Structures are given as C-alpha cells and as structure tokens.
XYZ file of C-alpha atoms in Angstrom:
321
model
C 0.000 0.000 0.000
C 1.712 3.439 -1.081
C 2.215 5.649 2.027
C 0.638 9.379 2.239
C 3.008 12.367 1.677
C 2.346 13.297 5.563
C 2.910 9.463 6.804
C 5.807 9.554 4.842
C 7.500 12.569 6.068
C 6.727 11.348 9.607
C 8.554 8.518 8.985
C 11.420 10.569 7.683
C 11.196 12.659 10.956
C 11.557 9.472 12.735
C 14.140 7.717 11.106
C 16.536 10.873 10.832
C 15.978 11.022 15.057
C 16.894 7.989 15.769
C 20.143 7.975 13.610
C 21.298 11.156 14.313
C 19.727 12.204 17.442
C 19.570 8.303 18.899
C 22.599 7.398 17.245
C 20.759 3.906 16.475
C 21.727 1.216 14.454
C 19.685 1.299 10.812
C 18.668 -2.205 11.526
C 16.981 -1.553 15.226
C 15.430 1.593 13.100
C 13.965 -0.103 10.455
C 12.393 -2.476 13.177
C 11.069 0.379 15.047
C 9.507 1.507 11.900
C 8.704 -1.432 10.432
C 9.918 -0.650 6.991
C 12.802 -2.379 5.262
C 16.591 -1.375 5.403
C 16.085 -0.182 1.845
C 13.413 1.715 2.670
C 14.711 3.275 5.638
C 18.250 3.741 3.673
C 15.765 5.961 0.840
C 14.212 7.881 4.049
C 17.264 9.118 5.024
C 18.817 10.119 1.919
C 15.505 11.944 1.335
C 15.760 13.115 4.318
C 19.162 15.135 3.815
C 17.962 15.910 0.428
C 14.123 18.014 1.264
C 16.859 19.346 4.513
C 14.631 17.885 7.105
C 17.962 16.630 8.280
C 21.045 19.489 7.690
C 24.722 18.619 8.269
C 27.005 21.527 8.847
C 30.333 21.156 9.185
C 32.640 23.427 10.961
C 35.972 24.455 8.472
C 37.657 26.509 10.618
C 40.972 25.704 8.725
C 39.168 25.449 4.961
C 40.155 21.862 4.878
C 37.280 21.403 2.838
C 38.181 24.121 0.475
C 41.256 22.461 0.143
C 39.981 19.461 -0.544
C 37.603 20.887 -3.399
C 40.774 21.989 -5.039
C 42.768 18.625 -4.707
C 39.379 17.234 -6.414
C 39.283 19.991 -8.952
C 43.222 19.176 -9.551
C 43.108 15.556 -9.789
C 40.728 15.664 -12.138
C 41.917 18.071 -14.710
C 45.377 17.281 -14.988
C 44.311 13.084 -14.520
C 46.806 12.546 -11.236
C 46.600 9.457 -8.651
C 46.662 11.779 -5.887
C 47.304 14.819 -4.694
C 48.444 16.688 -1.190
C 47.753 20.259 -0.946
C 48.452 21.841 2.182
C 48.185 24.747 3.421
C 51.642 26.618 4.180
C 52.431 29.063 7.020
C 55.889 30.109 5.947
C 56.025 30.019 2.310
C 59.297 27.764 1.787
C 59.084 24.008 1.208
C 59.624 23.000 5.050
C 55.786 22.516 5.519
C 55.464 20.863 1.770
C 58.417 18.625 2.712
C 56.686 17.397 5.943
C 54.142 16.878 4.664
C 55.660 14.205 2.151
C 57.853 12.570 5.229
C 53.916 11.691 6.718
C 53.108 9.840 3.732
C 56.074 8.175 3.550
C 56.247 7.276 6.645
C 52.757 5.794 6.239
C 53.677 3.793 3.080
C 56.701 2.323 4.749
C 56.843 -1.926 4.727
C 59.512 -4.556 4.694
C 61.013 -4.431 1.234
C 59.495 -1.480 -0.151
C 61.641 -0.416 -3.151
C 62.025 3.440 -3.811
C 63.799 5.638 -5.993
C 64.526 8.805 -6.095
C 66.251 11.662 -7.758
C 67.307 14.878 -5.593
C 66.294 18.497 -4.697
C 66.638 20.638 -1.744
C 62.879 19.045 -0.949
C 63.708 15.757 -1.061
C 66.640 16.156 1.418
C 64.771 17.806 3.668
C 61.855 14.803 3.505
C 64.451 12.785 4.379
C 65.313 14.125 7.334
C 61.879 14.582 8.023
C 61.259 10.588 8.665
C 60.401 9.363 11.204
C 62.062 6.214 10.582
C 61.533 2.870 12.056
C 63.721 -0.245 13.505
C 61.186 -2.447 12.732
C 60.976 -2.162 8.987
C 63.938 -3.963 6.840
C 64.990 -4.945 3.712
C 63.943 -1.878 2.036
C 65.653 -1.206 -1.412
C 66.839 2.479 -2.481
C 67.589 3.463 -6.452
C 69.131 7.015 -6.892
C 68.171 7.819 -10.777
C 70.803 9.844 -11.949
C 74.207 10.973 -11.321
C 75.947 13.404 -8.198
C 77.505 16.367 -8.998
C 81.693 16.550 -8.359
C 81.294 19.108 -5.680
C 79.019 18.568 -2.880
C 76.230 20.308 -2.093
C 73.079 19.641 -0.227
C 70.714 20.033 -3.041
C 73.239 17.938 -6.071
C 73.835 14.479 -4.371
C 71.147 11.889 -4.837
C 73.476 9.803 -3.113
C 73.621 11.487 0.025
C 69.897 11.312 -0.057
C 69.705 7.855 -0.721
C 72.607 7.188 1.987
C 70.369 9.290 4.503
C 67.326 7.508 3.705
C 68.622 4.383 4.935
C 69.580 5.760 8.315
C 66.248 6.057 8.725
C 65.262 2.542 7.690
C 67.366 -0.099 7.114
C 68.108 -1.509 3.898
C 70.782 -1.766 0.940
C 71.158 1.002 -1.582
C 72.007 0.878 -5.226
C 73.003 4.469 -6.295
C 74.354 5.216 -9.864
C 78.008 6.431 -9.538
C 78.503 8.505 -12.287
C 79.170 12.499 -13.056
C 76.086 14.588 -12.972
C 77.126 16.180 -16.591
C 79.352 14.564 -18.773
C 81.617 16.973 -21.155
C 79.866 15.176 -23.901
C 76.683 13.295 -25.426
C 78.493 10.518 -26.147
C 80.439 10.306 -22.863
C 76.919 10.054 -20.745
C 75.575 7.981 -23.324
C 78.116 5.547 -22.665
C 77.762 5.487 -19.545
C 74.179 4.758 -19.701
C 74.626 2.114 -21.630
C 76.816 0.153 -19.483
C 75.474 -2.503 -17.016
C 76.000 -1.130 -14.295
C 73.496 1.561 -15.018
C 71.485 -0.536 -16.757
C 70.591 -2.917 -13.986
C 69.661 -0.060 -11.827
C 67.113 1.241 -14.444
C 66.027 -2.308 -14.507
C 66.103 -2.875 -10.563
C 64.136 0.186 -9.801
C 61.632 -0.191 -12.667
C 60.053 -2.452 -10.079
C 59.810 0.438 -6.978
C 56.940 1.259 -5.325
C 57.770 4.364 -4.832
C 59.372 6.626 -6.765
C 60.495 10.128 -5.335
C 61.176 13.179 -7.718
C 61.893 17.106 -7.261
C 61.115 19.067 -9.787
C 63.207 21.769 -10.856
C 62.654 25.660 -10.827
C 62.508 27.601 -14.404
C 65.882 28.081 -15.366
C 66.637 32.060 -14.096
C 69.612 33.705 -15.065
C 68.696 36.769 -12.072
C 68.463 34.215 -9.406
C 71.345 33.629 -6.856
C 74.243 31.122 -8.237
C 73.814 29.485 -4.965
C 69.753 28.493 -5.460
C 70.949 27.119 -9.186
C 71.333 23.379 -9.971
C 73.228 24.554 -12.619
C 75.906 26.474 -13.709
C 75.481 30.216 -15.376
C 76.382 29.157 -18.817
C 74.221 26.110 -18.185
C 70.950 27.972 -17.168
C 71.533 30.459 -20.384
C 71.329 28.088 -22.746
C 68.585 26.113 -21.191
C 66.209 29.481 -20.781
C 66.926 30.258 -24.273
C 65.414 27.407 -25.290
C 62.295 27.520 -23.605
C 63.105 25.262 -20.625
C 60.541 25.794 -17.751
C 61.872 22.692 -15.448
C 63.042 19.035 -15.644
C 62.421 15.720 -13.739
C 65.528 14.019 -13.418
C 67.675 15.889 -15.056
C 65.221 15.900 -18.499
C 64.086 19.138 -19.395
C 60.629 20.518 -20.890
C 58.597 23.014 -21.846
C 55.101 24.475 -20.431
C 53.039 22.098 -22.467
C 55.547 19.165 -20.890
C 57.301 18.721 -24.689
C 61.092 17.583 -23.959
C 63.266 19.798 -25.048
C 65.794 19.015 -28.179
C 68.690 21.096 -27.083
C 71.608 18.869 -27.422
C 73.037 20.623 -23.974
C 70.515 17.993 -22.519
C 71.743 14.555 -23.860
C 75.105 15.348 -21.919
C 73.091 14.625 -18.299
C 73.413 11.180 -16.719
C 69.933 10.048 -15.616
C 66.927 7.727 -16.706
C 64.669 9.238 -19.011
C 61.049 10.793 -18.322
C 59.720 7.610 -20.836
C 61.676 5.044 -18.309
C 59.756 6.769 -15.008
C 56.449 6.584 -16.787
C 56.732 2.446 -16.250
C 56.781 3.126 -12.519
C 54.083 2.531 -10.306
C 53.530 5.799 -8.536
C 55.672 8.889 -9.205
C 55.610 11.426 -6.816
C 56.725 14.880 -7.449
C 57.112 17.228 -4.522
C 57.298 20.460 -5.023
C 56.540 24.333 -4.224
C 56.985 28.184 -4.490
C 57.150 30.450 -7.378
C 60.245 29.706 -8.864
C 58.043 26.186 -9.852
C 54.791 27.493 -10.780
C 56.187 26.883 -15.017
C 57.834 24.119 -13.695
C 55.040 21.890 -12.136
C 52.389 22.734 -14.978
C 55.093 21.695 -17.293
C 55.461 18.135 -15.301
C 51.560 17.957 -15.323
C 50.853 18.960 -18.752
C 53.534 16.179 -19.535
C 51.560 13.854 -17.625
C 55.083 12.458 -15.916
C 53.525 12.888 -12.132
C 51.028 10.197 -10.764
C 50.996 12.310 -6.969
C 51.595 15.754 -6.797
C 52.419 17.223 -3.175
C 52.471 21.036 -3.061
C 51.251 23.977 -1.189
C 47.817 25.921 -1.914
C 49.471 28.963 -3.230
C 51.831 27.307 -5.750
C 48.776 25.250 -6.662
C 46.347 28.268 -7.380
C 49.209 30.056 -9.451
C 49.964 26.900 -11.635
C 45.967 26.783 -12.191
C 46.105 30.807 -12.713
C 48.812 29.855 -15.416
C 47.109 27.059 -17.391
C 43.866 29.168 -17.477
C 45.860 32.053 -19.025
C 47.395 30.034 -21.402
C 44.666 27.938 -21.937
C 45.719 24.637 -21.269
C-alpha cells in the first residue's frame, strides 16, 4: 500500500531522530519503523535531500576548500593523488613534511624506492620518522651526483640518509652529474652497471622526484642546480623545469637542445613504467615548472602547497591549457 506524503515525512522525521539524534543502528530503526533497510536507507537520503535533516560542518581551517581543489586538480590534470596543504611560511619546510607523513605511512619490509634529488627531497628525508622495525627496504638514486658537494646535487647522500632512517641496501648510480659530452653520458648509460639499476628500480613502489625551478639567469648562483652558462642556454630554449635531469617546456614537450643529452639520468619515458611517481614540489620559482610536469603527464601524486597550486591553475587558465 503506497504511504501518504504526511505518513511519509513522519517517517522521515523518525528515522533521521533515531540515527542522528539516537545514534541507532539502521537495523533496530527499520524495526522500530517497520519498513525495510532499503526503505529506511531511501528515508534518510531523502531526508538530507528536502533538509529535514542538515549537516554543517565546521571548516575553521578550509580543509574542505582544500579538498575541493585537490578534487578539482586531480581531475583536470588526470593525477593518482594529490596533497595540498596549506603553508604558514612560504618555503618548502611545511610541503616537505608533509611528504615525510606519507612516507612514513607507506613504509613496509622491502618497499623499493627511488629517487632523484632536490633541496625538498633532502629535507623529507630528514623529516622521517624512521623505524627499527621495517627492513629490507631497497633504495635506487636515478641519476648521477655532482663533483662538488652540495646539499641540493647528491642523490646519493639522499639515498645514503634515507637508509639511516630505515634499514636496507642502496644501489646508487656512480657517475658524473654532466658529462663533457653526449656521447660520454651515453656511454655510460649504456653500461650494465646503469642498466641494472634502471632495470632494478623499474620495479619500486615508490618513486620520489623534485622538480626543478625555471631556469633564471637573475636568481642567486647558490639556489641554481646549474651552472650560469648552463641555465643560459637552457632558458633560451624555452626550458621551464626538468624531472631528473630531463628538461621541458610548459606544455611538458622535452626539449631538443643537445646541452641535454650530456646529463646522466633515466629518461622521463623510463619513469612513466613506474608505479607511482611522486613529485614534490613548491613556491614560485616552480609554478612553469610543475604545470610543465603535469601537462607532460610524468607525475602520478603531486604534493604542493595551496598557493603554488592556485598560481599553476592561474597559469594554465591564461594560457589555456
């Protein structure tokens, strides 16, 4: 027998009391009632929906406007996952901790990870928490350490750091950064012992990336990856970052300078075959940078602040991308 519009409401009264005031179980409800569990489940979503029940939640810290704009984010430039938060000092400390949580929380026995390098990335590191009772893990650095040592140019030091944290064995690639010539780093990538690192950490879990700021021939030679010369050449060619050591464009196009083949490092087409790439990343020097890496499509997570995040949407709507 179909119910009246006022029995119906009653029982819509009812049901939303006793789950929200009562803080009853839906099966004891629908017994009460006498109505089925579907039933009662389509009272209560009417309910909420003609606002005889209304939720509000208190956002004192606009975690929910931050989570519209992960949503937003994910969905227009296709990522995994994303972790926006919500910086109080502007500089990649809060970014970077941010990243050590999830690590942390994604730690096992014999997780493999690789990673590249980045002032980020070291400071993740030190981040960790860490744990004695996780082993075996398995670290791959992905390119080669700069000659003179620096806190932002040696994956290895990373790598070597990462593993006082947890234990495990480390297989770093020792090689020069930049080789005088193409065919020097080619050869170098070609040999084995390269090779079976590419291979080895093919199969991580987790891969780790910075990504690098627009090339800037005004900023401060001690903020540069690179040397003067170096960053020139790279901006004159339309360079707004690089993964890894490869460079791109804002539409995420690699670049064809040759001043690029001379950099020891596995290629942006070898890191798309890994399971979850996360780049972590902020501030304004990286705005170009991270839509670059996301128009490229070589991120599967994405941890940054709100405000880089809002300027790299700010740029794609500009440009219209």
């Amino acid at each position: 027998m179909a119910l009246s519009q006022d029995y119906k409401r009653e029982l819509k009264v009812k049901a939303a009391y006793y789950y929200y005031k009562r803080d009853m179980k839906r099966a004891d409800i629908a017994d009460i009632l006498n109505v089925s569990r579907v039933t009662l489940n389509k009272l209560l979503k009417e309910a909420l929906e003609e606002g005889i029940v209304r939720i509000d939640i208190i956002d004192r810290d606009n975690t929910i406007g931050i989570l519209e704009l992960e949503e937003s984010v994910k969905e227009r430039f296709g990522l995994k996952d994303i972790i926006i938060v919500q910086s109080t000092t502007g500089t990649c400390y809060d970014v970077a901790h941010a990243a050590a949580r999830m690590v942390d929380s994604m730690m096992f026995d014999g997780i493999k990870i690789s990673l590249t390098w980045g002032a980020t990335l070291e400071l993740l590191v030190d981040f960790l928490n860490g744990s004695n009772f996780i082993k075996d893990i398995e670290v791959y650095t992905l390119l080669g350490a700069q000659g003179t040592i620096g806190m932002q140019m040696q994956p290895n030091t990373i790598a070597q750091n990462l593993l006082r944290k947890y234990k495990g064995t480390g297989y770093v690639v020792n090689a020069p950064f930049m080789c005088e010539t193409a065919e020097a780093a080619q050869s170098i990538m070609r040999d084995s012992s390269f090779t079976a690192i590419v291979d080895k950490a093919r199969e991580s879990d987790l891969t780790l990336v910075g990504v690098g700021p627009t090339p800037n021939t005004a900023a401060s030679i001690s903020s540069m990856r690179y040397d003067m010369d170096t960053v020139r050449e790279l901006k004159n060619s339309n360079v707004c970052g690089d993964i890894c050591s490869n460079f791109y464009d804002i539409y995420g196009n690699l670049s064809k300078n040759p001043l690029c083949d001379r950099f020891v490092k596995v290629s942006l087409e070898e890191l798309k075959k890994h399971k979850n790439v996360v780049g972590i990343a902020n501030g304004d020097h990286k705005v170009a940078s991270i839509l670059g890496a996301l128009n490229g499509g070589y991120l599967d997570t994405l941890i940054t602040d709100q405000s880089t995040m809002v300027s790299v949407i700010e740029m794609a709507d500009r440009l219209g991308i």
